[in-house]
Coordinates of C-alpha atoms and ligand atoms in Angstrom, one line a residue:
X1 CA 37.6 -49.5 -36.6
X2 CA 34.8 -49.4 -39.1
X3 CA 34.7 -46.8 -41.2
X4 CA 30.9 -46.7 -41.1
X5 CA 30.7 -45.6 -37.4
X6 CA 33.4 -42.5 -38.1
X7 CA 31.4 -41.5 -41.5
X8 CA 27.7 -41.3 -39.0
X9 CA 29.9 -39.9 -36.1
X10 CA 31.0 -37.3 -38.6
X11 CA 27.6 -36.1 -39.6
X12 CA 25.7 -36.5 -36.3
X13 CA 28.6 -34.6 -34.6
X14 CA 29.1 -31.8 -37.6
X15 CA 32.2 -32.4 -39.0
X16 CA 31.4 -33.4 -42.3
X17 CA 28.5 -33.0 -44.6
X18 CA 27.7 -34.5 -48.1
X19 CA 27.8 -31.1 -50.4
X20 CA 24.5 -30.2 -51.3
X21 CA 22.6 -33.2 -49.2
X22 CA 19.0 -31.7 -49.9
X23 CA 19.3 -31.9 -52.8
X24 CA 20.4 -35.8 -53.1
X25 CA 24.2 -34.4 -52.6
X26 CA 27.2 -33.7 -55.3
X27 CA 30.0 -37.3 -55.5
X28 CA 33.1 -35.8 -54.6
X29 CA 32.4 -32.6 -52.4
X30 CA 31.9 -32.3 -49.1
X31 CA 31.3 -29.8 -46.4
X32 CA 32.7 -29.2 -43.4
X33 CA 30.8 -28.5 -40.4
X34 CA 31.0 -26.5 -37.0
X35 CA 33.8 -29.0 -35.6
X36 CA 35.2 -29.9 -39.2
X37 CA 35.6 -27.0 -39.8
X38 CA 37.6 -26.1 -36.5
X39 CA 39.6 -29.2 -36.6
X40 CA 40.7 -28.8 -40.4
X41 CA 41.7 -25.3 -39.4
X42 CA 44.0 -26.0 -36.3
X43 CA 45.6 -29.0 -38.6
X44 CA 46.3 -26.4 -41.5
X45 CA 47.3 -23.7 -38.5
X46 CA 49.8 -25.9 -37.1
X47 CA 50.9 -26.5 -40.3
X48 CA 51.7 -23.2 -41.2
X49 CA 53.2 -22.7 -38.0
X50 CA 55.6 -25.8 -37.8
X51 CA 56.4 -25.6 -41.4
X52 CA 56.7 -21.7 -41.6
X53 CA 57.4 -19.7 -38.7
X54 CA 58.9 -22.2 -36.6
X55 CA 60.9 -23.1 -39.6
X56 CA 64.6 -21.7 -39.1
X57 CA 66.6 -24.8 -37.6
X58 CA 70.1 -25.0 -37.9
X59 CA 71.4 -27.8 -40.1
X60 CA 74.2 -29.0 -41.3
X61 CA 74.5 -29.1 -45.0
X62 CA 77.7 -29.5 -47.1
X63 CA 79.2 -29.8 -43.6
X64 CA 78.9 -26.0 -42.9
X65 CA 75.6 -24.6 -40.6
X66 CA 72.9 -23.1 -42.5
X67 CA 69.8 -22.1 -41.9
X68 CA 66.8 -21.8 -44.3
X69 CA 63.8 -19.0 -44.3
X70 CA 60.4 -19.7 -45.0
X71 CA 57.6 -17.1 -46.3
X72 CA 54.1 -18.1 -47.6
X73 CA 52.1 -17.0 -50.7
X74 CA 48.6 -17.2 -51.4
X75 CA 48.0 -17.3 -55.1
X76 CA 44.7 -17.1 -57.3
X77 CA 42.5 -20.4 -58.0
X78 CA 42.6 -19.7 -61.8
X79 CA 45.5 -18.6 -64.0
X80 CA 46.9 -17.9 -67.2
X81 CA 46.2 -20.6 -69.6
X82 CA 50.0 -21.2 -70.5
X83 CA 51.0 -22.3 -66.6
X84 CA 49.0 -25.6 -67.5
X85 CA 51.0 -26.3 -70.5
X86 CA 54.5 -25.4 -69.7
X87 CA 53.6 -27.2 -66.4
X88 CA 52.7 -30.1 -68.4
X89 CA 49.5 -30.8 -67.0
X90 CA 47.6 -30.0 -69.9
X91 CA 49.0 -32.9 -72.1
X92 CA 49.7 -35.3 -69.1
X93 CA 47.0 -34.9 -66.1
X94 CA 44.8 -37.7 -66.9
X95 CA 43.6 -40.9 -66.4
X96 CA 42.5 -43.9 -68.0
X97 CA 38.8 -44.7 -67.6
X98 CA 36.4 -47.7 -68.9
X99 CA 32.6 -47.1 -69.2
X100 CA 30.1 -50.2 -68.8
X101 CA 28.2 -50.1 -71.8
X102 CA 25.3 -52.3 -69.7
X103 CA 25.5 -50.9 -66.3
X104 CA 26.3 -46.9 -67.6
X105 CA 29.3 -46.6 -64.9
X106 CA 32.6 -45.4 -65.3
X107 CA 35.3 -46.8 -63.9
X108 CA 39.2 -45.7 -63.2
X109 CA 40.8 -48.4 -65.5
X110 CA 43.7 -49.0 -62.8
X111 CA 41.2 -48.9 -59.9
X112 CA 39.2 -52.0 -60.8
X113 CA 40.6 -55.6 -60.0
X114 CA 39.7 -59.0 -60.8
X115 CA 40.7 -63.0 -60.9
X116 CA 40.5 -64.9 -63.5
X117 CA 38.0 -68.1 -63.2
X118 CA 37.6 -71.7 -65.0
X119 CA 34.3 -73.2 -64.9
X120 CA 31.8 -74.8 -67.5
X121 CA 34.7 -75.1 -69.9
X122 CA 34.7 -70.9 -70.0
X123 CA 37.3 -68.7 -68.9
X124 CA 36.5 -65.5 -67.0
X125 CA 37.6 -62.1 -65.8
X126 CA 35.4 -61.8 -62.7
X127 CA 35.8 -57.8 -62.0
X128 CA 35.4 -55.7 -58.7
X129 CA 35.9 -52.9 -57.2
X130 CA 37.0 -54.1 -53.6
X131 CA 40.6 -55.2 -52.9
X132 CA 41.7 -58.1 -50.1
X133 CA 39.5 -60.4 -48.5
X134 CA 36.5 -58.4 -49.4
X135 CA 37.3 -58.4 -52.9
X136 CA 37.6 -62.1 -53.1
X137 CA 34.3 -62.5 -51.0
X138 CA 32.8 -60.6 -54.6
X139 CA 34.4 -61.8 -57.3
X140 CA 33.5 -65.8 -55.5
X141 CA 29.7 -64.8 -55.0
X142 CA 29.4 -63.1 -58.7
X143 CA 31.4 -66.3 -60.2
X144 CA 28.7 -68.4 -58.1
X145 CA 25.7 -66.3 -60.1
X146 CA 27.5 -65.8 -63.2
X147 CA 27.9 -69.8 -63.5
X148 CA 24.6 -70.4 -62.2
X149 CA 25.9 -72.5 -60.0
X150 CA 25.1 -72.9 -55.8
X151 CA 27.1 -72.0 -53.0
X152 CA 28.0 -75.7 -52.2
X153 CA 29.2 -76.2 -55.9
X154 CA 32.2 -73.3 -54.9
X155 CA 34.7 -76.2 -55.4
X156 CA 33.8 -76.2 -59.4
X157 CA 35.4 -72.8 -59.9
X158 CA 38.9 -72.8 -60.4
X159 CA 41.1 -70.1 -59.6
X160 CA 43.8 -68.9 -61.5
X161 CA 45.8 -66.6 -59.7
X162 CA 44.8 -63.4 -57.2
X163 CA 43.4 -60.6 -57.6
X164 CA 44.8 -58.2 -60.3
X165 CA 44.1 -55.2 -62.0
X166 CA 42.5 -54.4 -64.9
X167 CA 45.3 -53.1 -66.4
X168 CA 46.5 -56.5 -66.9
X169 CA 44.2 -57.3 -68.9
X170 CA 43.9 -57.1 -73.3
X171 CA 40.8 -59.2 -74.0
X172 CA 37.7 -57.3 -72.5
X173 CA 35.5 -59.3 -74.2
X174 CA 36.4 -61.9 -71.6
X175 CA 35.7 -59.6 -68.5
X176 CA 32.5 -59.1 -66.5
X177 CA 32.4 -56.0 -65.2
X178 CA 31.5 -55.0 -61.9
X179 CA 28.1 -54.3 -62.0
X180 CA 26.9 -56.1 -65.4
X181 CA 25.4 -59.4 -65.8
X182 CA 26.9 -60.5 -69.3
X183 CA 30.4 -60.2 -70.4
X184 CA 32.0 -57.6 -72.7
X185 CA 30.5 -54.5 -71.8
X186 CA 33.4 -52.4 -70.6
X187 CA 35.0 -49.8 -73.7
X188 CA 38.7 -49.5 -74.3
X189 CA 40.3 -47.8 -72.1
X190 CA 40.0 -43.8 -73.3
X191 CA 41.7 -40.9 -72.0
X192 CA 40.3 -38.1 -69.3
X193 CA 42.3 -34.6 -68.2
X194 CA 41.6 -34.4 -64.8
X195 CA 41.4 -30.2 -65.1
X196 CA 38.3 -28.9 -64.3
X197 CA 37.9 -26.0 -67.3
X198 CA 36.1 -22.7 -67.4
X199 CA 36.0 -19.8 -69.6
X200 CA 36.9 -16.6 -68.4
X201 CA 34.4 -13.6 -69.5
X202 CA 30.4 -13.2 -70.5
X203 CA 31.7 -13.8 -74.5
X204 CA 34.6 -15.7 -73.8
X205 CA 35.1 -18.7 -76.4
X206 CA 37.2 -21.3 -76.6
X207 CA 40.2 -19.0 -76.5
X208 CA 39.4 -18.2 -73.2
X209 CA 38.9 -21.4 -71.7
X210 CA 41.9 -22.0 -68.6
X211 CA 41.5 -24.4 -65.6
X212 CA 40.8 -24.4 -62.0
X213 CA 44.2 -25.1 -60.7
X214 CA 44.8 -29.1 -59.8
X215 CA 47.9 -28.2 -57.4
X216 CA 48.5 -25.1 -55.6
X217 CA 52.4 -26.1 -56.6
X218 CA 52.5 -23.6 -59.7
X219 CA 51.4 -20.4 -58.7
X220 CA 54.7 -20.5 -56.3
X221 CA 56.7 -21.4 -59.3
X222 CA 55.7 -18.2 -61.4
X223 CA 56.3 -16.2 -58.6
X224 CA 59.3 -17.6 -57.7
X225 CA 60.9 -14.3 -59.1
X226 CA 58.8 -11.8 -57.2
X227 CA 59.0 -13.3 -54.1
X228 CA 63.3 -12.9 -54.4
X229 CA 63.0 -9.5 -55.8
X230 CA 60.7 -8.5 -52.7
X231 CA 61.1 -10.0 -49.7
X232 CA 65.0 -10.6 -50.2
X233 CA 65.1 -14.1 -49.4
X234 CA 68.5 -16.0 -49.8
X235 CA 68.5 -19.4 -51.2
X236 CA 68.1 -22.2 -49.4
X237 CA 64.1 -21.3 -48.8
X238 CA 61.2 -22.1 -48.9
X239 CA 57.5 -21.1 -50.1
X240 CA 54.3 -22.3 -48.6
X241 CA 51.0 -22.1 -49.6
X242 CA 47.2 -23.4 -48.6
X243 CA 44.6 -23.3 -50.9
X244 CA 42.1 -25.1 -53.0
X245 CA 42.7 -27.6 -55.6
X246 CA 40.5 -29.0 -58.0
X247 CA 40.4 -32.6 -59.6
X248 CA 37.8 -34.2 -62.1
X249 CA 38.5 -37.2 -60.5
X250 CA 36.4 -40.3 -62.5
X251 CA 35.6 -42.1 -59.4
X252 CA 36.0 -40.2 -56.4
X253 CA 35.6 -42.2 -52.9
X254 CA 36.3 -43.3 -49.7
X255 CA 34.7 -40.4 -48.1
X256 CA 37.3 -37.4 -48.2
X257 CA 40.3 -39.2 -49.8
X258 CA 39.4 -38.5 -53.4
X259 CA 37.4 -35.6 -53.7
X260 CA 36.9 -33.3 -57.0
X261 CA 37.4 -30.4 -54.6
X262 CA 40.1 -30.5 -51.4
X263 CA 42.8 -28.1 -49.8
X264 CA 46.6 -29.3 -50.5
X265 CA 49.6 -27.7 -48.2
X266 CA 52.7 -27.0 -50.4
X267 CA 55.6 -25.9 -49.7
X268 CA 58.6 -25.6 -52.9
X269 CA 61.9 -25.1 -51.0
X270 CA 64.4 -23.7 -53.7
X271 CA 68.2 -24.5 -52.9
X272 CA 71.6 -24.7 -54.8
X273 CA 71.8 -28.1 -57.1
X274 CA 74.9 -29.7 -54.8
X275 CA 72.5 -29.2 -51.8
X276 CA 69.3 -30.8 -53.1
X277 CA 69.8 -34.2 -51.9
X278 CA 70.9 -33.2 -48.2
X279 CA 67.6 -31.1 -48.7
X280 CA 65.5 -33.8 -50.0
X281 CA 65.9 -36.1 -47.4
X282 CA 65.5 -33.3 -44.7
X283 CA 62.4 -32.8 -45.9
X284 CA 61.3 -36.2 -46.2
X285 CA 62.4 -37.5 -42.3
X286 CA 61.0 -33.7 -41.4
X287 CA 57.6 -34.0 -43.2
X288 CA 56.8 -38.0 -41.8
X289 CA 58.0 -36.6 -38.0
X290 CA 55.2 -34.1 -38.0
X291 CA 52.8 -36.6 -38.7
X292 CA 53.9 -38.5 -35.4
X293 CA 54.3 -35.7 -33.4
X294 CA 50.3 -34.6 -34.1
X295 CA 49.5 -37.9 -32.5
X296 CA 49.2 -40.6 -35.8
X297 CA 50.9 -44.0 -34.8
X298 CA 53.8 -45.0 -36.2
X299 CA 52.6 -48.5 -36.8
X300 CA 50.0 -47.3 -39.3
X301 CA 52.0 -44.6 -41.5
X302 CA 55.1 -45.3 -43.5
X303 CA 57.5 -43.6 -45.4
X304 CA 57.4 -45.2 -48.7
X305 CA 60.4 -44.0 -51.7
X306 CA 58.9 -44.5 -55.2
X307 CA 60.5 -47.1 -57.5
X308 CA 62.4 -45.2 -60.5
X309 CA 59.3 -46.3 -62.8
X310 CA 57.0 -45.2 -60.8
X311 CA 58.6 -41.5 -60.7
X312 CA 57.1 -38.7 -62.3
X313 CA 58.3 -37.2 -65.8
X314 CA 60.7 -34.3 -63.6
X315 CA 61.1 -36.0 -60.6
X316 CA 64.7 -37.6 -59.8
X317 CA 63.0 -39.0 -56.3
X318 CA 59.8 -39.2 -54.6
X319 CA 58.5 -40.4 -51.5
X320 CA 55.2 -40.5 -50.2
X321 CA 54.2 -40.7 -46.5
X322 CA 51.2 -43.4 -46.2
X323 CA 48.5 -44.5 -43.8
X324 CA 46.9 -47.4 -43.0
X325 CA 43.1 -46.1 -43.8
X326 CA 40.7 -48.4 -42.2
X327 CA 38.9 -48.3 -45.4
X328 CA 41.7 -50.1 -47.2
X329 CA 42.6 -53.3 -47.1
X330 CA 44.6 -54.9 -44.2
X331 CA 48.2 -54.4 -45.4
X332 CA 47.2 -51.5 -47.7
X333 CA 48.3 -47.6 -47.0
X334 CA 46.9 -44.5 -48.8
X335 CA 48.8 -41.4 -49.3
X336 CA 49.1 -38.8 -46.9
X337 CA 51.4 -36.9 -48.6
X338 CA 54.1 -36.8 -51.5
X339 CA 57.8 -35.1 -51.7
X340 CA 59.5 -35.3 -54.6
X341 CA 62.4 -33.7 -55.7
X342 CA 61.5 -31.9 -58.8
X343 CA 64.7 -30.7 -60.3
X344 CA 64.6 -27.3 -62.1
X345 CA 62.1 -28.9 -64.6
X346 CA 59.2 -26.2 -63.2
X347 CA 61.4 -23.1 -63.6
X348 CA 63.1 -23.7 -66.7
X349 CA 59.9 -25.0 -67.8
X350 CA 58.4 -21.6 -67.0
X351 CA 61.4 -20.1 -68.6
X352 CA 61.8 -21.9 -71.9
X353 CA 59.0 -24.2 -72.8
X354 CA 57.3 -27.6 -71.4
X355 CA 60.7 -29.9 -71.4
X356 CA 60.6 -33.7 -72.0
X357 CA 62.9 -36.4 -71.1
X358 CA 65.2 -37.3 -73.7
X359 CA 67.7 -39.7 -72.2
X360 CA 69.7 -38.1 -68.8
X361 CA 68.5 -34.4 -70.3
X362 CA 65.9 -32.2 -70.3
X363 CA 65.0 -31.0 -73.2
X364 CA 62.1 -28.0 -74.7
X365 CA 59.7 -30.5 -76.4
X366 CA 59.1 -28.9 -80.1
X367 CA 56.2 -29.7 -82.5
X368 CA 57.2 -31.5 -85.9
X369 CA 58.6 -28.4 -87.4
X370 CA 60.9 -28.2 -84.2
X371 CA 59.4 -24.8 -82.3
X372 CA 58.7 -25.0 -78.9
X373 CA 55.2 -27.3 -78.1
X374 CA 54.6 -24.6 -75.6
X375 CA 56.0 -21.9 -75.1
X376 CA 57.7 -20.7 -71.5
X377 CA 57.3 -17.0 -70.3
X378 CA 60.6 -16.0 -71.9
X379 CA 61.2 -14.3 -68.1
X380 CA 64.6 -15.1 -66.3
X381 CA 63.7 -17.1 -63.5
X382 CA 67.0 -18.2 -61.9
X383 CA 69.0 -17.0 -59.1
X384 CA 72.1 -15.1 -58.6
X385 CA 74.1 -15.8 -55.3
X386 CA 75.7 -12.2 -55.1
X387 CA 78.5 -13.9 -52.6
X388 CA 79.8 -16.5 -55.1
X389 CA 79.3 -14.5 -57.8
X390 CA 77.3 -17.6 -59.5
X391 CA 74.0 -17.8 -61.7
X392 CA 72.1 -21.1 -61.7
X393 CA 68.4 -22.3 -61.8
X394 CA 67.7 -23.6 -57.9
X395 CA 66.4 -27.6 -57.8
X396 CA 63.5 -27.9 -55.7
X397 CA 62.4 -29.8 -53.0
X398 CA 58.7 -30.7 -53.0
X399 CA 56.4 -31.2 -49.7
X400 CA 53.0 -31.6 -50.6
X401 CA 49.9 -32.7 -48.5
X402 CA 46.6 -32.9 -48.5
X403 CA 44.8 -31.0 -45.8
X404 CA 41.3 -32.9 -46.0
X405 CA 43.2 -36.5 -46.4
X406 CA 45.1 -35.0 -43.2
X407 CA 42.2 -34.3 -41.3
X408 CA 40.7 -37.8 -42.5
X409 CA 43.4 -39.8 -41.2
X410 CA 43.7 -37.7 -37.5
X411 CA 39.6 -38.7 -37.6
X412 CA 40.4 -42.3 -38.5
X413 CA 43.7 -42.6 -35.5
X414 CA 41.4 -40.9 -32.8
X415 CA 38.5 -42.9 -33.1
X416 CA 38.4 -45.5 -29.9
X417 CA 35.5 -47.5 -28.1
X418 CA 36.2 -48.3 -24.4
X419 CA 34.3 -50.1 -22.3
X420 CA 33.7 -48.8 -19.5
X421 CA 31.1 -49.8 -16.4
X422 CA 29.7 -51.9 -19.3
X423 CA 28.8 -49.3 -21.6
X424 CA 30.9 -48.4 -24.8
X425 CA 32.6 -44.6 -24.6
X426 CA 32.9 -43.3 -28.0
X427 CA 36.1 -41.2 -27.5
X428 CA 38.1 -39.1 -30.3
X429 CA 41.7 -38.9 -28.4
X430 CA 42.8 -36.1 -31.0
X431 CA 45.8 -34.3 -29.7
X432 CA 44.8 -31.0 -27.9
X433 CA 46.8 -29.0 -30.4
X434 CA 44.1 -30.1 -33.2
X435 CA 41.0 -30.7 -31.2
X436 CA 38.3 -28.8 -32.2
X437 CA 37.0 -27.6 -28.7
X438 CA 40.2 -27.3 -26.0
X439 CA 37.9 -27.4 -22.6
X440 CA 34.4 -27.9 -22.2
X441 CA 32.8 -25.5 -19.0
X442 CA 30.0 -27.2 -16.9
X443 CA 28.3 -26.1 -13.9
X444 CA 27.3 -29.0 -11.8
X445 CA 23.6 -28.2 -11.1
X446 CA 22.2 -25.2 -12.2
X447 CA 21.2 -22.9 -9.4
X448 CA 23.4 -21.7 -6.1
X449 CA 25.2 -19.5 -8.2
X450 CA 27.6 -22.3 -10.0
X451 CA 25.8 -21.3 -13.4
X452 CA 27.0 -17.8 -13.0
X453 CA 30.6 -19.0 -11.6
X454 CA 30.6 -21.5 -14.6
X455 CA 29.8 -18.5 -17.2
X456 CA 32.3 -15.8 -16.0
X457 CA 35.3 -18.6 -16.3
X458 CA 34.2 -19.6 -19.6
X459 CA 34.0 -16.0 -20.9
X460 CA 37.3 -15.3 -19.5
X461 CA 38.8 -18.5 -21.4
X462 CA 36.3 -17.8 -24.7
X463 CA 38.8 -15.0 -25.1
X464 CA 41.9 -17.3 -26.0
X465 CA 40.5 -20.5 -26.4
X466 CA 38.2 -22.8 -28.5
X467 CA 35.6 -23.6 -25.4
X468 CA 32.1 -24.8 -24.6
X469 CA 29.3 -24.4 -21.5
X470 CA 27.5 -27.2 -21.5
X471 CA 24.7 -26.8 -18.5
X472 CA 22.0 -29.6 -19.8
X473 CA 21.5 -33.0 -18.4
X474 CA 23.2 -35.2 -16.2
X475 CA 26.9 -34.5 -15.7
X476 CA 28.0 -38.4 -17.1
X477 CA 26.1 -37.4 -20.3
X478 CA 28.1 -33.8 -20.8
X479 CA 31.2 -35.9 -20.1
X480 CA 30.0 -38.3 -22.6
X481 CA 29.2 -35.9 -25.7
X482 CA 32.4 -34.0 -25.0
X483 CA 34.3 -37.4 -24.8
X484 CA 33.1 -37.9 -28.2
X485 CA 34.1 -35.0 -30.2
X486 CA 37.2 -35.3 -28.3
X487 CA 37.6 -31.8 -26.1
X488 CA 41.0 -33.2 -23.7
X489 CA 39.3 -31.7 -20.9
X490 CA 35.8 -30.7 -18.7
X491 CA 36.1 -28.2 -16.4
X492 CA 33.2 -28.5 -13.3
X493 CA 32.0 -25.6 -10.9
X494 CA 30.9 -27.5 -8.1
X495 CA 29.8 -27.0 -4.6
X496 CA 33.7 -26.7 -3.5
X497 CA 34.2 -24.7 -5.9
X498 CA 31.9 -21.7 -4.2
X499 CA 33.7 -22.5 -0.7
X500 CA 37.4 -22.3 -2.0
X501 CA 37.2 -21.5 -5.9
X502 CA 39.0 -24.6 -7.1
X503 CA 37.4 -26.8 -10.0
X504 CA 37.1 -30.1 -10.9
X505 CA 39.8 -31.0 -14.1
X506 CA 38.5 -34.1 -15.8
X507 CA 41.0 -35.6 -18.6
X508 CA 39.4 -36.9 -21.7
X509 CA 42.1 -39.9 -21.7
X510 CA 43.0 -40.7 -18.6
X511 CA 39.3 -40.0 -17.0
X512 CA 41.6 -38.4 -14.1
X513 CA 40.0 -35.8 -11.8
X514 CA 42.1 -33.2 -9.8
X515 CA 41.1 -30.2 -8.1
X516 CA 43.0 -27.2 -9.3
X517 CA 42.3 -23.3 -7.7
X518 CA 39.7 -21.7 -10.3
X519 CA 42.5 -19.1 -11.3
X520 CA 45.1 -21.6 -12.8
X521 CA 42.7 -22.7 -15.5
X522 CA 43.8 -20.6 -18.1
X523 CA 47.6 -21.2 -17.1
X524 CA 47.2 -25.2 -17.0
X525 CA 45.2 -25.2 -21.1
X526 CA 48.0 -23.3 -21.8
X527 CA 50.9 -25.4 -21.1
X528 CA 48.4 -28.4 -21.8
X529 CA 48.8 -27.1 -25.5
X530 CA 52.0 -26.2 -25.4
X531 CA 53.5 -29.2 -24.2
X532 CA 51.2 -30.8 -26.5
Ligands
GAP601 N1 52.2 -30.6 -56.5 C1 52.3 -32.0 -56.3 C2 51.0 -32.6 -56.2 O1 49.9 -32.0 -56.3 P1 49.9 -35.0 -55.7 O2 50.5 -36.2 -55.1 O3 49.1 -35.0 -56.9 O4 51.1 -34.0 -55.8 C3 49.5 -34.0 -53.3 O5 49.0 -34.3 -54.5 C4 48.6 -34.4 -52.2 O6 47.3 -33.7 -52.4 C5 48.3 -35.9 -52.0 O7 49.3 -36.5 -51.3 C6 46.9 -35.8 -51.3 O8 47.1 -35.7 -49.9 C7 46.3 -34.6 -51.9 N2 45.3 -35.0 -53.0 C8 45.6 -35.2 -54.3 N3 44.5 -35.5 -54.9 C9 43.5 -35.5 -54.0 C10 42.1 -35.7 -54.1 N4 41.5 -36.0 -55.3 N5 41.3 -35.6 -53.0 C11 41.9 -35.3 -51.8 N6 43.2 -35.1 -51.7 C12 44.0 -35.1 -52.8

C-alpha cells in the first residue's frame, strides 16, 4: 500500500488533519476529525475495556490460581517539578541532534544514514534520510551530482559497505549532509531534553518552570499509595491510564508515528518480586494477542525482546510489539508498543531519590559531596501483604502503547483496493468493534414512503449505535463512500421492504446481501459486534 493514498484518504474522508492547516500547519501535531476522532475513541474504549474491566482471568502463577484487579486513574498533564527528576527524565530524556550549518536543518543524529563512497581519489560520507532501497536510490543520485559525474559513469563510484548510521561516524568533515551541497556542514552531535517546559504562574521564574508530562507512566507511580489506601486493592494489580503526552521530538514524521503531542495507554501492574517474571511475560503474550484479535495480521507485527544493551537504565526486560508500517522499509517494523519490566526502580525512586546502576544494585545517585542528586518524596511507598505478614516494594510490570501509533497502524492494515467490475473499490476492512460508523441507513429511492421507513429505523438504532442515513445519489455510490470509510454494513429500505418489512443487509467484505425482517436489525449489529 502506499502511504500517500491513506495520508489523502485521511484528510478527504476526516480522519486526520494537519494542526493548524490555515495557517501553513504546526510539524508534529495533528487533528483528528469526525471519523478520527470516532475511530481513535473506540480503539482507546476497547482498550479500557479489554485491559480493565474485562481484566480478572484466572491464572496460574507460582502454581496456585490468582486473579488480578484492575482500576484506572486519570492524572494531571503537569506535575510537581521533582517527579521529573527522581523519574530520571530530567537528566536522561534526550536526544542527540546535528544541525546543517548550510542547509539550517536539524537532524536526529541516530536517524540519518549513509554509505561511504570512493571516487576522484576522495572519500565520502553520502548522507540521507531514507533507509532500504530508497535510501540507496539517494545517496547513488547525490554521489552522481556531488562528483559531477553522469548517470552512465555510476560504475566510477565505489561502494564501501551499506547503509549505516551516522552514529558510526567521527570525521564529519568527510560527510555531506542530506540536504547540503559541500561537505562538513553538520555540528557535533549536542544534546536535546525531549520535555516540553512551562512556568507555572503570571510571575513565575525559573523556579517555577516544570514539564508537560512525556509518559502518562508517573502520575500512577506517585499515587501508587492512594490508590491502596482507597480502593483496597490487593497486590497483584494493575493501574491504567489514557491521557496526553508530550515530546519535543527533533524530527517528528511519518504522519502520526512521531508526533510532539499523542495519547499513550498505560497500564503499571504492581506484583510481589517472585511473581514478576510469570507477570511479565503474561503481559507481554497478553498485550501482542489484543493486537491480533482487533484485526492487525500476524505477518506484519512481531513481538520483538530487547537485547540487554539496548535495555533501559531500570529495566531487567523489555519487549516491544512492532509493525510492519508501509512507510518503512521492506523488512523494517516500528513500534506499537513497549513492556518492560521496570523493577521497583520508580517507587523507591519516588521514595528515596533518582537511583543509578552501580553494578547488580540500585543505588540513590549523590552529588560530589554524597547527598542525594535528587531527592525522593521521603513518603513510604511500599506494600504490606497483611496475610503474610511481609513488607516489600512491588516490581512492576509495564504495558505501554501509543493510542495514535495504534490508530495509525489499524488505518495502514485496513486499507485495500479491489477490483471489482473493472473499477478499484477503496475499502477500509477495520474490524466492526473499531469502525468509526457500525451501519450505514439508505432508502432506495426517495419517495413511496421508504425515506420515512429508512428514518424511523435509523433513529431507533442512532440510540445505541454509531450510524449514518445516507439518501443522495445512486445506491452503488452510497455503497461506495461507506465502503471507504469502512462502516461493515448498509442497511436498504426497499420496495419489499414496505410489503413485508424486511431489509436488505449488505456486508462491507464479503459484498453479501441477505434479507433480514426490519425488526432483527438492532439484534443482528449487536452480535455482529459482539462476536466481533
Ligand atoms: N512509560 C514508558 C514509555 O513512555 P515509550 O516507549 O517511550 O515508553 C510508549 O512510549 C509508547 O508511546 C510507544 O510505544 C509509542 O506507541 C508511543 N509514543 C512514544 N513516543 C511517541 C511519539 N513521539 N509519537 C507518537 N507516539 C509515541
Amino acid at each position: 500500500m502506499e502511504m500517500d493514498k491513506l495520508v489523502s484518504l485521511c484528510k478527504r474522508r476526516g480522519f486526520l488533519f494537519q494542526s493548524s492547516e490555515i495557517y501553513g500547519g504546526l510539524n508534529g501535531f495533528w487533528d483528528y476529525g469526525p471519523l478520527g476522532v470516532e475511530l481513535k475513541r473506540n480503539i482507546k474504549e476497547a482498550w479500557w475495556r479489554d485491559m480493565v474491566a474485562g481484566h480478572n482471568e484466572l491464572i496460574i502463577s507460582n502454581g496456585a490460581p490468582s486473579e488480578h484487579q484492575m482500576v484506572g486513574i486519570d492524572c494531571s498533564i503537569i506535575m510537581h517539578p521533582q517527579v521529573w527528576k527522581c523519574s530520571g527524565h530530567y537528566d536522561l530524556f534526550h536526544d542527540f541532534m546535528v544541525d546543517c550549518k548550510e542547509s539550517k536543518k536539524r537532524y536526529r543524529h541516530d536517524q540519518v544514514r549513509g554509505r561511504w563512497v570512493i571516487a576522484k581519489g576522495q572519500t565520502v560520507f553520502i548522507a540521507t534520510q531514507s533507509g532500504g532501497d530508497e535510501g540507496l536510490k539517494e545517496t547513488e543520485q547525490k554521489a552522481l551530482k556531488f562528483f559531477n559525474l553522469r548517470a552512465k559513469s555510476v560504475e566510477e563510484l565505489v561502494w564501501e559497505g551499506p547503509l549505516v548510521s551516522l552514529i558510526t561516524v567521527t570525521d564529519f568533515e568527510k560527510v555531506l549532509a542530506p540536504d547540503s551541497k559541500t561537505l562538513g556542514t553538520f555540528t557535533t552531535p549536542r544534546e536535546f531534553n525531549l520535555m516540553f517546559k512551562t512556568i507555572i504562574g503570571a510571575l513565575g521564574g525559573e523556579e517555577n518552570a516544570t514539564f508537560l508530562r512525556p509518559e502518562t507512566a508517573q502520575g500512577i507511580f506517585v499515587n501508587f499509595k492512594n490508590v491502596v489506601d482507597s480502593s483496597r486493592v490487593k497486590l497483584p494489580f494493575g493501574i491504567a491510564q489514557i491521557g496526553k503526552s508530550f515530546r519535543n521530538e527533533i524530527t517528528p514524521r511519518n504522519f502520526t508515528f512521531r508526533s510532539r503531542e499523542f495519547e499513550q495507554m498505560e497500564i503499571e501492574f504492581f506484583c510481589h518480586p517472585s511473581e514478576s517474571p510469570q507477570w511479565y511475560k503474561y503481559w507481554r503474550d497478553r498485550r501482542y494477542k489484543w493486537y491480533i484479535d482487533l484485526g492487525l495480521s500476524s505477518s506484519k507485527l512481531q513481538l520483538r525482546d530487547h537485547h540487554a544493551e539496548e535495555l533501559s537504565h531500570y529495566s531487567c526486560g523489555t519487549a516491544d510489539i512492532e509493525y510492519a508500517f508501509p512507510f518503512l522499509p521492506p523488512g523494517e517494523f516500528g513500534e506499537l508498543e513497549g513492556i518492560a519490566h521496570r523493577g521497583d526502580f520508580d517507587l523507591k525512586s519516588h521514595m528515596e531519590g533518582k537511583l543509578v546502576r552501580e553494578g547488580n544494585d540500585l543505588v540513590v545517585e549523590k552529588t560530589e559531596d554524597g547527598k542525594p542528586k535528587h531527592r525522593g518524596s521521603g513518603k513510604d511507598l511500599t506494600y504490606f501483604n497483611d496475610q503474610t505478614r511481609e513488607r516489600f516494594t512491588p516490581h512492576v510490570i509495564e504495558p505501554s502503547a501509543g493510542a495514535d501509533r495504534g490508530t495509525l497502524a489499524f488505518l495502514c492494515e485496513a486499507y485495500h483496493e479491489e477490483q471489482i467490475d473493472g473499477e478499484i473499490r477503496v475499502v477500509l476492512k477495520f474490524n466492526p468493534r473499531i469502525a468509526p460508523v457500525k451501519a450505514a441507513i439508505f432508502p432506495l429511492v426517495n419517495k413511496d414512503g421508504m425515506p420515512e421507513k429508512a428514518q424511523a429505523l435509523y433513529g431507533d438504532l442512532k440510540k445505541e449505535f454509531a450510524v449514518f442515513y445516507d439518501d443522495g445519489g445512486a445506491i452503488g455510490r452510497r455503497y461506495r463512500r461507506q465502503d471507504e470509510i469502512g462502516t461493515p454494513v448498509c442497511i436498504t429500505i426497499d420496495g419489499q421492504t414496505l410489503l413485508d418489512d424486511s431489509v436488505t443487509w449488505r456486508d462491507r467484505d464479503s459484498l453479501q446481501q441477505k434479507r433480514i425482517p426490519i425488526q432483527t436489525v438492532r439484534e443482528e449489529l449487536r452480535n455482529l459486534l459482539q462476536n466481533a
